[in-house]
Every structure is written in C-alpha cells, then in structure tokens.
Coordinates of C-alpha atoms (C1' of nucleotides) in Angstrom, one line a residue:
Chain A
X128 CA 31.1 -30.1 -116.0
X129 CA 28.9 -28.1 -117.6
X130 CA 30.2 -25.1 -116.5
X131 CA 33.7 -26.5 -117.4
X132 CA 32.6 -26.6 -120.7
X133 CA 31.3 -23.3 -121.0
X134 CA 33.5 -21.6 -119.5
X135 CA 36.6 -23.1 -122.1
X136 CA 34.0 -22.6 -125.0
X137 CA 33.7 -18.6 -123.6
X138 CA 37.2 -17.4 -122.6
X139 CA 39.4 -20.2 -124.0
X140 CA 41.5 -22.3 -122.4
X141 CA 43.9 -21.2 -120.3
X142 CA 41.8 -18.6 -119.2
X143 CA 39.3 -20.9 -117.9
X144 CA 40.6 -20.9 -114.8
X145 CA 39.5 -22.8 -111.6
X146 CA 38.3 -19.9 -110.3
X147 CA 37.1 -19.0 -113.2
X148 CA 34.8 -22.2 -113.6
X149 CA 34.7 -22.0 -110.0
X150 CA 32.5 -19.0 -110.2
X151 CA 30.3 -19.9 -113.0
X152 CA 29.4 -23.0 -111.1
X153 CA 28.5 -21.1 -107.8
X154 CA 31.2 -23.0 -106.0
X155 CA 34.8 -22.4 -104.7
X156 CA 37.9 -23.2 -106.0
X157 CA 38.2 -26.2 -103.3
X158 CA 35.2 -27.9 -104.2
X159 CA 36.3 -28.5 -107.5
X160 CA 39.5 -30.3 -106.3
X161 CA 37.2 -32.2 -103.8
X162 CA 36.0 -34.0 -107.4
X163 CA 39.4 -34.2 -109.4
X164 CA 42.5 -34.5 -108.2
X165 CA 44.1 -31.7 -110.4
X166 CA 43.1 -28.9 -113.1
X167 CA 44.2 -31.3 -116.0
X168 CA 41.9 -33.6 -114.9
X169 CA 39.2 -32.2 -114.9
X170 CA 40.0 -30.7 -118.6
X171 CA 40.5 -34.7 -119.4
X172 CA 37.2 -35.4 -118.2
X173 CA 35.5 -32.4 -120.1
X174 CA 37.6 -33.9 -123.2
X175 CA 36.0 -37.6 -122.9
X176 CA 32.3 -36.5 -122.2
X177 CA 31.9 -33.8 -124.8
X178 CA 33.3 -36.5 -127.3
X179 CA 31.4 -39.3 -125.9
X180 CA 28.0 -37.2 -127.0
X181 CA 29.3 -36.4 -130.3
X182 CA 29.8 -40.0 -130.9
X183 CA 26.4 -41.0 -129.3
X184 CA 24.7 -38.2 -131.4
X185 CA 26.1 -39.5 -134.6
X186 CA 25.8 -43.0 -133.5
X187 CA 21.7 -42.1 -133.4
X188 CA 22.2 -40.3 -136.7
X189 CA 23.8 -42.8 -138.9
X190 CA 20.8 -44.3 -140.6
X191 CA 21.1 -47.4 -142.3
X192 CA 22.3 -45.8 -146.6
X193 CA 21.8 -47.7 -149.5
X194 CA 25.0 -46.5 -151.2
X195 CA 28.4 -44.6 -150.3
X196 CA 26.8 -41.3 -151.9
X197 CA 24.3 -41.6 -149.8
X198 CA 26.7 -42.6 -146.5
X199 CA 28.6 -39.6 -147.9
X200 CA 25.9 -36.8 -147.8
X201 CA 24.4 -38.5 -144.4
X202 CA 27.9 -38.1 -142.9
X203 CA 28.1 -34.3 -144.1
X204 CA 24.9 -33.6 -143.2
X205 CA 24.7 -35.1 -139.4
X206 CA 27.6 -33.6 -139.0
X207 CA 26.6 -29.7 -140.2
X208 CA 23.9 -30.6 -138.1
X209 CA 25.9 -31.4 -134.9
X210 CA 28.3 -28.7 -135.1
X211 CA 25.1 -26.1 -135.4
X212 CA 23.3 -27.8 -132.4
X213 CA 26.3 -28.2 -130.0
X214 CA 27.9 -25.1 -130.8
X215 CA 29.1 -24.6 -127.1
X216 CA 30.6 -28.1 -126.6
X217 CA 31.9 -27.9 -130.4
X218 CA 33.6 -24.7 -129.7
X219 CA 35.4 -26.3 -125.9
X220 CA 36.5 -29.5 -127.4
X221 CA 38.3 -27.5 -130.2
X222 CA 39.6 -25.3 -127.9
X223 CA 41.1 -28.1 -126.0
X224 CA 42.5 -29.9 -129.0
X225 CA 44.3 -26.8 -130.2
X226 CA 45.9 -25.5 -126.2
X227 CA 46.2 -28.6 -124.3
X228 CA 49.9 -29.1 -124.5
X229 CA 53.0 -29.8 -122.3
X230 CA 55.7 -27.3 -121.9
X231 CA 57.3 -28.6 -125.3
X232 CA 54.5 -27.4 -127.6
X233 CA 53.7 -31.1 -127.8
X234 CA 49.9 -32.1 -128.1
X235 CA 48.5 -33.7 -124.4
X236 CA 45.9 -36.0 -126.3
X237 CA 48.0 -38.3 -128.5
X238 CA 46.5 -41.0 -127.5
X239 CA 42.8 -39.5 -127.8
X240 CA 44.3 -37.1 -130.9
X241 CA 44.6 -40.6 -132.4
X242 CA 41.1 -41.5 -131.5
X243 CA 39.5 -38.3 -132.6
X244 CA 40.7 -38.7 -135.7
X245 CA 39.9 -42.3 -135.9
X246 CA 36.6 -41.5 -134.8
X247 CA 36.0 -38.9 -137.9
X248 CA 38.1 -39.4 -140.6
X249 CA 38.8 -43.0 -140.6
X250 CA 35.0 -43.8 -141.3
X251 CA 35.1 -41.4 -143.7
X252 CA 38.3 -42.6 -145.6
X253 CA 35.8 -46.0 -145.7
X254 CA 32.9 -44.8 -147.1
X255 CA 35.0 -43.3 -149.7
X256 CA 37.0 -46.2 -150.6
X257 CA 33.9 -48.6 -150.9
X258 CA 32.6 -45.7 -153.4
X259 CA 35.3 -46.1 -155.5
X260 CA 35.3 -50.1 -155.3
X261 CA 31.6 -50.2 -156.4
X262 CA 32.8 -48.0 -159.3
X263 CA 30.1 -45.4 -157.5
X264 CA 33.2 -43.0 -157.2
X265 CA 35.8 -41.7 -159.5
X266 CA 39.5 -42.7 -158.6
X267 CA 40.9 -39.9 -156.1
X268 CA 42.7 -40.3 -153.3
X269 CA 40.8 -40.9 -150.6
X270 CA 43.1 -39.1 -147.8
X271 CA 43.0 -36.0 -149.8
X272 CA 39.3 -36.2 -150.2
X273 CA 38.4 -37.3 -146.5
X274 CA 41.0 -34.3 -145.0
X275 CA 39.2 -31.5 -147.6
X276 CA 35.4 -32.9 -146.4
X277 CA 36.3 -33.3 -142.1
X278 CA 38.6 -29.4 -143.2
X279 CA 35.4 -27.9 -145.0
X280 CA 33.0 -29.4 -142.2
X281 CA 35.0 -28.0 -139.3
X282 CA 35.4 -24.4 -141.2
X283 CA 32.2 -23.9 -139.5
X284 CA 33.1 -23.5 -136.5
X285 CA 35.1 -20.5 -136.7
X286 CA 32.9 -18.9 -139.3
X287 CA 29.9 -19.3 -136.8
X288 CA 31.9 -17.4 -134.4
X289 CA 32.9 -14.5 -137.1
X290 CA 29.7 -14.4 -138.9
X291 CA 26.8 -15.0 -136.9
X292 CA 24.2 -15.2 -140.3
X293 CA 25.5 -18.3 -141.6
X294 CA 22.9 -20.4 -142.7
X295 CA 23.5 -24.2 -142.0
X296 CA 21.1 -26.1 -143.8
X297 CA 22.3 -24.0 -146.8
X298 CA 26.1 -24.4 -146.3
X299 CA 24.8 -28.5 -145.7
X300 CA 23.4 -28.3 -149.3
X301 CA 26.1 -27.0 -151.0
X302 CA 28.8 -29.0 -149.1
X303 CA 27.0 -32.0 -150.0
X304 CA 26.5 -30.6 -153.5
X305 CA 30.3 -30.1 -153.7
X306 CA 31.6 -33.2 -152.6
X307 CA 28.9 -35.2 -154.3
X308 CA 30.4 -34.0 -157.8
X309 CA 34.1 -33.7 -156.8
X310 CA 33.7 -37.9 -156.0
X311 CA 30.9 -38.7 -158.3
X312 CA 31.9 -41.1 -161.3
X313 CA 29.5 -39.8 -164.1
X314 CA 27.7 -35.7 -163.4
X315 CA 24.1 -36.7 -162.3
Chain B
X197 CA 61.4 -10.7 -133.8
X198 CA 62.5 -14.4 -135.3
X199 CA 62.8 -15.6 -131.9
X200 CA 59.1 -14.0 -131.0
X201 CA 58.0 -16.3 -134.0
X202 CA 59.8 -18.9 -133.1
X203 CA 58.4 -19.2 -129.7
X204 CA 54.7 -19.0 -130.6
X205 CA 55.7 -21.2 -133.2
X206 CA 56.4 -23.8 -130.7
X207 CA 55.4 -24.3 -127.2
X208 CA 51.8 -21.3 -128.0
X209 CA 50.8 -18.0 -128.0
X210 CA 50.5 -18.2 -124.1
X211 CA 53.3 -20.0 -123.2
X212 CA 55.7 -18.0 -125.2
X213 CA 56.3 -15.6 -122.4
X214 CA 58.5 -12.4 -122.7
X215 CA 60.9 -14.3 -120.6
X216 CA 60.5 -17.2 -123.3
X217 CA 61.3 -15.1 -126.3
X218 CA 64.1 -13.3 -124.4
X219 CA 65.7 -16.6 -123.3
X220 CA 66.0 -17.9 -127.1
X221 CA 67.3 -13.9 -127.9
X222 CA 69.9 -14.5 -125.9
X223 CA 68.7 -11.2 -124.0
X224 CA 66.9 -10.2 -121.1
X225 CA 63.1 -9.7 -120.7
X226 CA 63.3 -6.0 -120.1
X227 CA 65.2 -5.6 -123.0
X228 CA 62.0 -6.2 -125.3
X229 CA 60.2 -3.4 -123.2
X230 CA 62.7 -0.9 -124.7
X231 CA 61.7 -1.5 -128.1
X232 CA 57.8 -2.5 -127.2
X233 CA 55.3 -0.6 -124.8
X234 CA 53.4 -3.9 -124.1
X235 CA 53.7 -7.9 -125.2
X236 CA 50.7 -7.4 -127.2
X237 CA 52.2 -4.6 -129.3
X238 CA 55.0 -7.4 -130.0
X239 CA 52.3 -10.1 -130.6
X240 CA 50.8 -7.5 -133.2
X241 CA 54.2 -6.7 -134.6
X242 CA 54.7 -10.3 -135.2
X243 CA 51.2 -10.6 -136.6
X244 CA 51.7 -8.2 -138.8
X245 CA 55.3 -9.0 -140.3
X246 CA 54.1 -12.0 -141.1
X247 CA 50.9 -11.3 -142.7
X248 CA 53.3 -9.0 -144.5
X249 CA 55.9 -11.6 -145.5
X250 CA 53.2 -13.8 -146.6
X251 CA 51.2 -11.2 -149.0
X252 CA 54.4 -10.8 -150.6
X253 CA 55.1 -14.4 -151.7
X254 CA 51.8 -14.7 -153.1
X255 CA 52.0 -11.5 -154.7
X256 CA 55.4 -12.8 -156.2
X257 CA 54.1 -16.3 -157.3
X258 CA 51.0 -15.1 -158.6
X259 CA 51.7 -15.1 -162.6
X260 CA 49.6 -13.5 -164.9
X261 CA 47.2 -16.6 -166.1
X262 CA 44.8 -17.0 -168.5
X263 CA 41.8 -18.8 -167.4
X264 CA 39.7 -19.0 -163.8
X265 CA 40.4 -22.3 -163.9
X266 CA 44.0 -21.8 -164.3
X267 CA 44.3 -18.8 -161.5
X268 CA 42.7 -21.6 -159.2
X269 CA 44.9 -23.9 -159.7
X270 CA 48.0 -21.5 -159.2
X271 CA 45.9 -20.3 -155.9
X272 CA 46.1 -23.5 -154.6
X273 CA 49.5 -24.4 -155.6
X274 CA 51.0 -21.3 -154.3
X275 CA 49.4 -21.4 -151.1
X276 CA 50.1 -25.2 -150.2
X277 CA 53.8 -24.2 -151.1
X278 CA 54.0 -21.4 -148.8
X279 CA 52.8 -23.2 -146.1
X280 CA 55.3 -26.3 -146.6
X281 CA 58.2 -23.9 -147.0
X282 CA 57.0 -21.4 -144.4
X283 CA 55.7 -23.7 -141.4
X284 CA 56.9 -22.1 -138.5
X285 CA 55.8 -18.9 -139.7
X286 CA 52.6 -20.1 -140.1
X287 CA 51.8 -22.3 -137.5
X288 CA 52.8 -18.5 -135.5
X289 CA 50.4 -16.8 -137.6
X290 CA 47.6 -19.9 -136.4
X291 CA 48.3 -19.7 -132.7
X292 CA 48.1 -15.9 -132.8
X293 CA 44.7 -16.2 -134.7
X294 CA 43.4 -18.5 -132.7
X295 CA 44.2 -17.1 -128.9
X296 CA 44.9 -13.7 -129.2
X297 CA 41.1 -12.6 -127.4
X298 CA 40.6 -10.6 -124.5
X299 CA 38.7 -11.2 -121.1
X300 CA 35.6 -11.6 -123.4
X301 CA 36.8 -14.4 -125.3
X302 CA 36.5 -12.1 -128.7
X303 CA 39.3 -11.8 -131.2
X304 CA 41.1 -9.0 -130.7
X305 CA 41.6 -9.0 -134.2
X306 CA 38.7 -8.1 -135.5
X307 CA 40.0 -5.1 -137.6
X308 CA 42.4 -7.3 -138.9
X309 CA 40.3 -10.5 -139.0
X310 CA 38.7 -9.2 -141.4
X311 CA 41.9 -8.4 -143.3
X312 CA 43.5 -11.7 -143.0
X313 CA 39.8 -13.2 -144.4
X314 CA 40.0 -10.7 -147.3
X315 CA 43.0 -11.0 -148.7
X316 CA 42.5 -14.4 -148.6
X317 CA 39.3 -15.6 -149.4
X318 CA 37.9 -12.8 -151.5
X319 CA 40.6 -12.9 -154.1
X320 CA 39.5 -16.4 -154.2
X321 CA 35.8 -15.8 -154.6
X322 CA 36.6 -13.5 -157.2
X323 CA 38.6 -16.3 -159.5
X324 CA 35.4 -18.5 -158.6
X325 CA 32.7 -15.7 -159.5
X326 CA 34.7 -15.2 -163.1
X327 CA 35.0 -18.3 -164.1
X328 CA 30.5 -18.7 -163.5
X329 CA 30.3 -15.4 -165.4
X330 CA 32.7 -16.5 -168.2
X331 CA 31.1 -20.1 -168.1
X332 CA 34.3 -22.1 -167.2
X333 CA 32.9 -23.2 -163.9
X334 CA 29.4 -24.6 -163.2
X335 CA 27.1 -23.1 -160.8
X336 CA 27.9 -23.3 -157.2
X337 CA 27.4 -21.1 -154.4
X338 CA 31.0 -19.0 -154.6
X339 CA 31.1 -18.5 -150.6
X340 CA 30.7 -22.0 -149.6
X341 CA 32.9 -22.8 -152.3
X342 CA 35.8 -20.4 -151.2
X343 CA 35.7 -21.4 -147.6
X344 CA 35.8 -25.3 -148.7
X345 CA 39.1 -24.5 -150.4
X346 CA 40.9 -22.4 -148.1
X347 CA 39.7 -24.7 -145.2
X348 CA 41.6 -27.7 -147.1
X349 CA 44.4 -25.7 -147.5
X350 CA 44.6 -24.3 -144.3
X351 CA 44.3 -28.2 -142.7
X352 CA 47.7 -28.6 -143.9
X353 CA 49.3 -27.0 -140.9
X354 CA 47.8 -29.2 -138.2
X355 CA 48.4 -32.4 -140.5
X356 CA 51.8 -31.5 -140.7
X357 CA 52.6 -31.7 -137.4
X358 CA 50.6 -34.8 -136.8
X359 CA 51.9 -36.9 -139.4
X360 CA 55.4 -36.1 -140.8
X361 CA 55.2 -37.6 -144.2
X362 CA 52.8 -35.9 -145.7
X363 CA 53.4 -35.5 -149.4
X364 CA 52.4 -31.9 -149.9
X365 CA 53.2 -31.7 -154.1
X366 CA 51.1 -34.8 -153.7
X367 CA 48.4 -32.7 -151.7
X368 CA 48.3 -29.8 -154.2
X369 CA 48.2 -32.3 -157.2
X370 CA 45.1 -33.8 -154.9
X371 CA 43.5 -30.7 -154.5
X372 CA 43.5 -29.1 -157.6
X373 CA 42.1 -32.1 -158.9
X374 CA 39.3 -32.1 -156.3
X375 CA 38.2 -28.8 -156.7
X376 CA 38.8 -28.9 -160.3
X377 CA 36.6 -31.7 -160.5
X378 CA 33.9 -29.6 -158.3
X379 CA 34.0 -26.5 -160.1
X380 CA 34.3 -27.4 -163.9
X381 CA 31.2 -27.6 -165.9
X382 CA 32.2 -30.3 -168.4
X383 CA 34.7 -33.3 -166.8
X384 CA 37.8 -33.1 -168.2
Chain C
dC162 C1' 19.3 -39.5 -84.9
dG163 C1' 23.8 -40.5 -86.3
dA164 C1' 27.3 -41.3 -89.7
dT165 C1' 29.1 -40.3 -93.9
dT166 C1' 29.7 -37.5 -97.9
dT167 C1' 30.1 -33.1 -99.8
dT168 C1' 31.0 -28.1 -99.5
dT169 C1' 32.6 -23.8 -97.4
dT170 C1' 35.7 -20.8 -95.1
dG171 C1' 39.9 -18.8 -95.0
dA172 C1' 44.5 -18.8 -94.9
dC173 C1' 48.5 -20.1 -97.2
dC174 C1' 52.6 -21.6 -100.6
dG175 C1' 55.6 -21.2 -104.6
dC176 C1' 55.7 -19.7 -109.1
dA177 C1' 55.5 -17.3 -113.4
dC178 C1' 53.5 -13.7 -115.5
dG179 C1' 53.4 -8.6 -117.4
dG180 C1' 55.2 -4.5 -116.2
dT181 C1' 58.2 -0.6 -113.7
dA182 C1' 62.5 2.2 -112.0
dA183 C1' 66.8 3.2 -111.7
dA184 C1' 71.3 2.2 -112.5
dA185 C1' 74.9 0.6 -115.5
dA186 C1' 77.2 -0.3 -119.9
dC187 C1' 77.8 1.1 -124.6
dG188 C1' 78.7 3.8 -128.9
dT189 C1' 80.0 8.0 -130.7
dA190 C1' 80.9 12.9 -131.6
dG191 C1' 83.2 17.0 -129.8
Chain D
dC1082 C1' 88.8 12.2 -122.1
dT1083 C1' 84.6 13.7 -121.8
dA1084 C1' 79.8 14.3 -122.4
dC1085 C1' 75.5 12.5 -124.2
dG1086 C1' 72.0 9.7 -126.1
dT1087 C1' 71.0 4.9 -126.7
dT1088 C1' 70.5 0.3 -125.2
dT1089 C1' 70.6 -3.3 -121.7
dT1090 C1' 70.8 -4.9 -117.1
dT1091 C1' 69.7 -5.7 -112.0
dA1092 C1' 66.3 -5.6 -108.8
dC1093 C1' 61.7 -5.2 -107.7
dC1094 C1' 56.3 -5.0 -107.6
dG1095 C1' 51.5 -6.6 -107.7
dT1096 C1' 48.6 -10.1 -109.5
dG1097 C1' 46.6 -14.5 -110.5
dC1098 C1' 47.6 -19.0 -111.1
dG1099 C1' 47.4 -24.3 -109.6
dG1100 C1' 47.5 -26.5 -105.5
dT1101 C1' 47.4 -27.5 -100.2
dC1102 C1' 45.9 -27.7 -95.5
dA1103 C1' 42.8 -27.8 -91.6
dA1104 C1' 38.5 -27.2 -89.6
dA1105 C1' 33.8 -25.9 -89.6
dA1106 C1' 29.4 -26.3 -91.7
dA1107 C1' 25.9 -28.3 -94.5
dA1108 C1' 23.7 -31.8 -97.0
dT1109 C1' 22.5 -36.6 -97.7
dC1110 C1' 20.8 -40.9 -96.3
dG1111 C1' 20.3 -45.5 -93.8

DNA sequence: CGATTTTTTGACCGCACGGTAAAAACGTAG
DNA sequence: CTACGTTTTTACCGTGCGGTCAAAAAATCG
C-alpha cells in the first residue's frame, strides 16, 4: 500500500503501473494480484485508507472551540497543517480524484466523491451557518464561502509542488487572516 | 484541433488517444501524423491555442477601470464568465495541466507553467499591490491573497461538473463580495 | 514436522498505444 | 491527359499494459 501510494503520488496515475508499484515494493506483478483481485482495486483500497487517516488526523485535531471563528481558523489551520505533513498521501489521493474515471470521462468515486465532499465541505458549510445564526458572522452565502476556503486550502497542493519555499505556517496565518475578515460581522 | 479539445475535454488527457481524436475527426489516426511529428506536439498545439484564445477574451473584457477595487471586481467577473461560457475549453486546458509530465512525474510545462501562472496571477497581484499602495485595500499579504482568488475561481470547473446548477452570476456576485469584503480597508 | 499461506518464476494472452512505410487518392497547373 | 506536390489511407511494428495460468519455492505457524 504504501508503495501504492507513492508510486501514484510520484508518476501519477495511470502511470503507476502494476509493475510499476510492483517494483517499488520489491515484489512481482503476481504477488500483487495474489492480494486484490484487479488493478482498480487495489487503487480503491489506496483511495479508502489514505482518506481514513485524513479523517482520523483531523478527528484528533478538532479541539473542542468556543465559537464558529474559532472552529473556523481550527479548521483552516489543521487542515494547512495536514496537507504540509502528508504531502505524499495528499498528492495520491488527488491524483486519484482527478484520473480515476470510466471510459466516458465519468468520475469512478461518486459514491465516495459524495463523501469526500461531505467529509470537508459539509462541516464547513456548518460552522459557517452557526456563525451567521449567533450573528458572529456577516450574512454571505455560505456555499460560496465554504467552496473559496476548501479552493484556497487545496491551492496548496499544487503550489508545494511548483514552488518548493512556501512557507505553511505563514500561508495558515494569512488564510486564517483572510477568511476571518471576509466572514467577520464587525473588523476586530 | 476542436475534436483534440474535445477529446481531452472529455474522457482525459490519457485516454484521448490519437485514434480517439481521429475517430471524432471523422479521419484516420495517421492522418494527424501528417500535420504533427508526435501526439505531444499536438497536446502542446492544443495547449497553446487555447491559452491563446483565452488571453484574448480577457484582453477584450478587460475595460479601462478606475479603481483597484474596481479592476478586481472586473478580474473576477471576467474570469468566472469565461469559464461558464468556455467549459470544454477549459476543463482541456485542466487535464493538460494537470497530466502532461514525463517518466519523472514533473510537468513538462514548466517553461510554460510559469507562463500560464503569470499571466494569471501576477496581473492579479499587481491590482492587489495598487490598491495597498493607493490605500484602497488594507494590508494583506498580496501572494496569499492572489492564489486565494484564482484558486476560487479556478474551483468552478470541477464544481461544474459535479453539480449542474450552479448559479455562476450568482458565484461572481459571491465572490466579489467575499474578496471585497477581505480586501477593503473600511466595510462598505 | 507438516500443513497452510504467501511469493516467485516464467510463460503467456489480447489489447491499445505511439509511431513508421509505402502506396493510393486528390487537387491543380501545364 | 498528364505530371507533380499534397494529403490520406492501408497495413504493419514494437512496446507496455492489465490480467491469467501452473507449478515450484519460501515463509509462517500450530
């Protein structure tokens, strides 16, 4: 698995070939397929336990927060965090999300694309609204705002790759900064 | 060339085969060989007509405006129109961004990476830097700024395929809102 | 030890890919 | 009609892919 994992976060998808993994591992081609029944599989499997440990990692992060701005900069922050620590994993499960289709173009993970989302934005959208019903938050909508935070948070992803001197705990700050004044009801 | 597009468009960059984008020409494979040396110098011819096509609407929508604040909102606008009125040229431009690496993984776009990142983002860190300097916009760090809004506009693309009712004037009005309400030193 | 699980070896299949040669069709000017 | 350059076709090549099969060889463990 781990070798899955890196090879897709190295050479992308469909290059990661069996053999390809295959090699990385030190095993054949046939060993693999001793494990799981076919390639897809196995790509599945990667899929559910690189999002498993991003939900357990930010299951351990979420802290009990007084108020939304607080859940809100938690949120940003854990998940800056995340992205810089698991770059590898980060890097395969996009890669996945974006090439796993059928022969129609036609995402493979509908049923999980649902669930990743749910998992990340959905949450989000919630802390947001409870904001704005505790009159903590000026009236926006909170689909807009929730798609621009989860968009500006997974930016970093590719610009890790491009750039390599991004600094995190910087970008963290000013995200946080950002976001806390584009939702905040009066400027602090 | 419109089939090429159309191709990548939709079923990926690695799926849209010479034999793919001949079939929807209506011609055969070896056809595309007489007017391209390789698939990649295709890929790139692709790449770069519609870079092209796309430089050109926004040079034609951007109208002289007065204020930082102003140009950012017409930024925004224009681009969140493009992409609703240009989707299949862009979700083209995506996949080629996104998978066109060699053995190594790395972009082979590097050269024009960089480019496709400055025409983009640095005309927008420039409306954001004037707007400090001429005191319209509060103090932020411009980078982290710039990348926040391209990366909202640029989640359009995958949201439009998800969901297919997506408001987009709705989604500019959002985001000009948001990120007028991040930038602006005194609240409207 | 013996039985079971796991891995290797090595050969193989059908397929789709990018790419190549040479021939055939085509348009057009003399 | 012919000759010539352009464009497209038919047929083919080598490669790597996912996947299969069978049997030998390790590794694991009660």
């Amino acid at each position: 698995m781990d070798c899955a994992i890196e090879a897709i976060a190295d050479v992308g998808l469909h290059r990661a070939s069996l053999a390809e993994i295959a090699r990385r591992a030190g095993i054949t081609k046939q060993a693999i397929f001793y494990h799981f029944a076919t390639r897809d599989a196995l790509i599945h499997e990667v899929l559910a336990v690189v999002t498993k440990q991003g939900a357990e990692f930010m299951a351990a992060r979420s802290r009990q927060e007084h108020t939304p701005a607080d859940e809100l900069r938690a949120y940003i922050e854990a998940n800056v965090e995340y992205i810089g620590s698991h770059r590898e994993r980060v890097k395969a499960l996009v890669a996945i999300a974006m090439n796993f289709t059928d022969e129609d173009g036609r995402s493979r993970l509908l049923p999980l694309d649902a669930s990743v989302y749910g998992d990340s934005l959905a949450p989000l959208q919630d802390i947001l609204q409870r904001g704005q019903e505790q009159g903590q938050f000026v009236e926006f909508n909170t689909r807009t705002m929730a798609m621009s935070i989860r968009a500006a948070i997974d930016a970093i992803g590719p610009q890790l790759n491009a750039i390599g001197d991004l600094d995190l705990d910087g970008y963290a700050r000013d995200l946080v900064e950002l976001f806390d004044r584009a939702t905040a009801r009066v400027r602090a």
